[in-house]
N, CA, C and O of each residue as an XYZ file, in Angstrom:
272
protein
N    -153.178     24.299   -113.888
C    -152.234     23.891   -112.852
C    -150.876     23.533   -113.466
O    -150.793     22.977   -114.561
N    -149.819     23.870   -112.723
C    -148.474     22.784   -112.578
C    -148.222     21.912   -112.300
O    -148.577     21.565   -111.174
N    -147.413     20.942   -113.170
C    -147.018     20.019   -111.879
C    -145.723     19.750   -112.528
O    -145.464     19.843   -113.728
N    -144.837     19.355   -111.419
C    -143.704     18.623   -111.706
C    -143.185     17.127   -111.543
O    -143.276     16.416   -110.542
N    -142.696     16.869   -112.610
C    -142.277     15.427   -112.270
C    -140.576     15.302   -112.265
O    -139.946     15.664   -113.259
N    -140.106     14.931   -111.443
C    -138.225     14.508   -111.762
C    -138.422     13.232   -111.077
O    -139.220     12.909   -110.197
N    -137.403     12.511   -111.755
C    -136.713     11.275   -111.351
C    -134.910     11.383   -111.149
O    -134.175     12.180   -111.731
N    -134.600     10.572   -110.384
C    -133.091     10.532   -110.385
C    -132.555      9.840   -112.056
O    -132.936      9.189   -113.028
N    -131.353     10.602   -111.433
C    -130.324     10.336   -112.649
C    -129.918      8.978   -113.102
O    -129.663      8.223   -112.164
N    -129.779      8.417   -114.413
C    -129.709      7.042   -114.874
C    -128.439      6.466   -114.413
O    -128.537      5.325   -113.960
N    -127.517      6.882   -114.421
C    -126.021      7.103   -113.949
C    -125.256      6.908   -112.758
O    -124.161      6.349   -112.697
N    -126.063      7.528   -111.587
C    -125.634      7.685   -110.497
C    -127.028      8.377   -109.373
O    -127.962      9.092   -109.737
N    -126.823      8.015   -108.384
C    -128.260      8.794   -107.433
C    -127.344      9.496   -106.081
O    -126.135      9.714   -105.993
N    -128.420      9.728   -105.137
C    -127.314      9.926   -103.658
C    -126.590      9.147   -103.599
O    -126.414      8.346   -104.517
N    -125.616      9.129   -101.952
C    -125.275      8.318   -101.412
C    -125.965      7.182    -99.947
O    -125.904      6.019    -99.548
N    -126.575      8.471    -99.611
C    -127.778      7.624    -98.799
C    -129.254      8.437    -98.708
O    -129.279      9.616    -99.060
N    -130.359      7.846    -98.276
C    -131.462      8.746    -97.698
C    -131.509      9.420    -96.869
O    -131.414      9.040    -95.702
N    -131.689     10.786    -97.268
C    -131.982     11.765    -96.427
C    -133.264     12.706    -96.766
O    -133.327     13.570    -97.640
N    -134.253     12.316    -95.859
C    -135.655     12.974    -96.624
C    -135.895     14.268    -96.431
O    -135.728     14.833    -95.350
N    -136.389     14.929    -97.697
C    -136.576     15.928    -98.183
C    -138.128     16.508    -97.926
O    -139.120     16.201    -98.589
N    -138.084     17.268    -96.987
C    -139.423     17.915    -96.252
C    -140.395     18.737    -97.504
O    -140.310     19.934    -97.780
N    -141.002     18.075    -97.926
C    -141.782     18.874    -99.037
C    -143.504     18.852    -99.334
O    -144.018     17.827    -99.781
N    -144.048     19.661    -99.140
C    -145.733     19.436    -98.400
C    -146.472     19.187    -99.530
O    -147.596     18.699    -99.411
N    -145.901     19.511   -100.875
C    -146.370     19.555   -101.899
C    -146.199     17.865   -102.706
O    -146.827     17.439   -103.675
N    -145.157     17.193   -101.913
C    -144.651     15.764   -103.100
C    -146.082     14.834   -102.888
O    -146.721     14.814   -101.836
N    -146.430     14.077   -104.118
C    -147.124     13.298   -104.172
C    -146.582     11.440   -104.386
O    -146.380     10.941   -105.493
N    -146.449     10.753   -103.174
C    -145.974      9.711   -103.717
C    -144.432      9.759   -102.877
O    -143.981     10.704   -102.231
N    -143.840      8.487   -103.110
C    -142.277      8.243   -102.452
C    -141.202      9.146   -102.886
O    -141.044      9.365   -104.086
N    -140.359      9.752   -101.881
C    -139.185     10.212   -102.156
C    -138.134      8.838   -103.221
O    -137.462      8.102   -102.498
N    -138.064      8.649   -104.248
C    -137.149      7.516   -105.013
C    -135.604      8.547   -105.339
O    -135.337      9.543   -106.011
N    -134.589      7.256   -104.069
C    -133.388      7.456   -104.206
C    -132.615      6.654   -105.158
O    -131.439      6.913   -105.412
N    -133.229      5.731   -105.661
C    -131.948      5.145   -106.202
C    -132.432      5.211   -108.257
O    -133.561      5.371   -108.722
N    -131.020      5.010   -109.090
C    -131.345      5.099   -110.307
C    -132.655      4.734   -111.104
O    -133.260      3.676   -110.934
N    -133.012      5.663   -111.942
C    -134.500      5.631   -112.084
C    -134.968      6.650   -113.422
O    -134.262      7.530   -113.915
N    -136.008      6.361   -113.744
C    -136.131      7.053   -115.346
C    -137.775      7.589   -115.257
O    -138.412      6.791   -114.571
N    -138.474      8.519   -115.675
C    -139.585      8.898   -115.866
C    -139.889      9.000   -117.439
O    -139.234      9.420   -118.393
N    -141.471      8.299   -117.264
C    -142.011      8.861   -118.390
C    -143.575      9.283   -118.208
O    -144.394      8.910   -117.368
N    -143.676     10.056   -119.132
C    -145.055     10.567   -118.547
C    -145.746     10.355   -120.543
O    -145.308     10.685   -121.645
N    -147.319      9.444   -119.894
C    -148.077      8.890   -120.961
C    -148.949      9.686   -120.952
O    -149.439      9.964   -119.857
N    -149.497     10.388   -122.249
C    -150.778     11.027   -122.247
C    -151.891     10.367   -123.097
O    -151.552     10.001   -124.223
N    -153.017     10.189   -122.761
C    -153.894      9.550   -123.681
C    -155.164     10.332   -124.380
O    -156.292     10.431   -123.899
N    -154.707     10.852   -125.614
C    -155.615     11.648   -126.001
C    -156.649     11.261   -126.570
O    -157.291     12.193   -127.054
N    -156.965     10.530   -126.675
C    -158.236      9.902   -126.789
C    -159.213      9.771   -125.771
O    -160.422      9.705   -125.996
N    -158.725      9.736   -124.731
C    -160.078     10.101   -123.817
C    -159.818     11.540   -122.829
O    -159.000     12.283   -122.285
N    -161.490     11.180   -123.154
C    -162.051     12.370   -122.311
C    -163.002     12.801   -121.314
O    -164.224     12.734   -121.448
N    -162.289     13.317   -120.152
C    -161.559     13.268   -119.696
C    -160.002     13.459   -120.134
O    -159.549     12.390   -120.542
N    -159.156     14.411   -120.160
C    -157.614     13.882   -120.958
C    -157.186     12.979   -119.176
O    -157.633     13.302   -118.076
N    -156.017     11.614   -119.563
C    -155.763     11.464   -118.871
C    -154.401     11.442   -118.423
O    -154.164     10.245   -118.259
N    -153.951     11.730   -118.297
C    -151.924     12.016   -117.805
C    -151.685     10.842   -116.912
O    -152.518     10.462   -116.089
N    -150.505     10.272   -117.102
C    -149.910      9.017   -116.060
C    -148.127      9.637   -115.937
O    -147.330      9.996   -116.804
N    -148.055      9.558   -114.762
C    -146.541      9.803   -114.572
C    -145.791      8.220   -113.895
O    -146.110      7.512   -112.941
N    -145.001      8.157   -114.623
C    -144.337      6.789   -114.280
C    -143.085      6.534   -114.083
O    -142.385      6.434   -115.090
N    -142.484      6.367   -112.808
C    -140.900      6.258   -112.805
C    -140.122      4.912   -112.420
O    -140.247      4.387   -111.314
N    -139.496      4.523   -113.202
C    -138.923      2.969   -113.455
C    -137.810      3.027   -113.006
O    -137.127      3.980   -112.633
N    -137.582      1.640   -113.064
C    -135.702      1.633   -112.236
C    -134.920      0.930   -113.536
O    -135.508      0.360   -114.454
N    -133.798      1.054   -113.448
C    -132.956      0.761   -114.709
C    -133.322     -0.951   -115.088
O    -132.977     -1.263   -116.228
N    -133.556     -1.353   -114.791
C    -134.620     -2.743   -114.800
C    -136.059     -3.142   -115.487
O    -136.527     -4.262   -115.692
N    -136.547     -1.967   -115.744
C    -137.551     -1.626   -116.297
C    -138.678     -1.886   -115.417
O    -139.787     -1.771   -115.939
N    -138.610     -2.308   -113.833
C    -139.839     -2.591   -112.651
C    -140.403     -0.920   -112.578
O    -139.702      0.078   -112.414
N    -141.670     -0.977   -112.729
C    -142.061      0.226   -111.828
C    -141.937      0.425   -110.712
O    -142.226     -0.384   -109.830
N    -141.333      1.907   -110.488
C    -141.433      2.047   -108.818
C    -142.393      2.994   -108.277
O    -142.404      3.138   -107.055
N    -143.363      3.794   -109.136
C    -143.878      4.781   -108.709
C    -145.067      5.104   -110.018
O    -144.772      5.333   -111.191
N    -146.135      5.058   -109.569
C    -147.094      5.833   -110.853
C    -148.290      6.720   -109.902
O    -148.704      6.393   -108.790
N    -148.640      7.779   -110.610
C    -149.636      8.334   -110.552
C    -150.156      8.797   -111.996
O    -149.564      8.870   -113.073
N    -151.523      9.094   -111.617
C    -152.686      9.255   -113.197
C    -153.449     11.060   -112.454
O    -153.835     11.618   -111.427
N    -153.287     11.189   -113.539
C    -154.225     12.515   -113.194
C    -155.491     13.365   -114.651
O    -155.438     13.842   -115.785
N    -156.230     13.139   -113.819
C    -157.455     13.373   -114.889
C    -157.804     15.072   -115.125
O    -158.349     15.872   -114.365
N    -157.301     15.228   -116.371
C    -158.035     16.884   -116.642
C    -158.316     16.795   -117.512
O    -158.880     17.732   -118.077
């Protein structure tokens, strides 16, 4: 499988919300400045993937885990 992850730009984001019709997104449309990282843990198995997108603050605003 694919998957994609983006986060907004560190810099600057929209100007307001306007939601984006997409059948495929998993999780909140995040408008405002924000950073992704994606953790892999190879040690288990199961491999497990975490996608994680933070706000310039370092609060999480968004995670998902996905097991392959």
């Amino acid at each position: 499988p694919i998957y994609e992850f983006t986060s907004s730009g560190l810099t600057h984001t929209w100007g307001s919300a306007g939601e984006e019709i997409n059948q495929h997104r998993v999780g909140n449309l995040i408008i405002s400045k924000s950073f992704g990282i994606i953790k892999i843990d190879w040690e288990k198995n199961p491999l497990e993937i975490k996608f994680e997108a933070y706000n310039p603050q370092n609060e999480l605003l968004e995670a998902l885990s996905i097991i392959y």
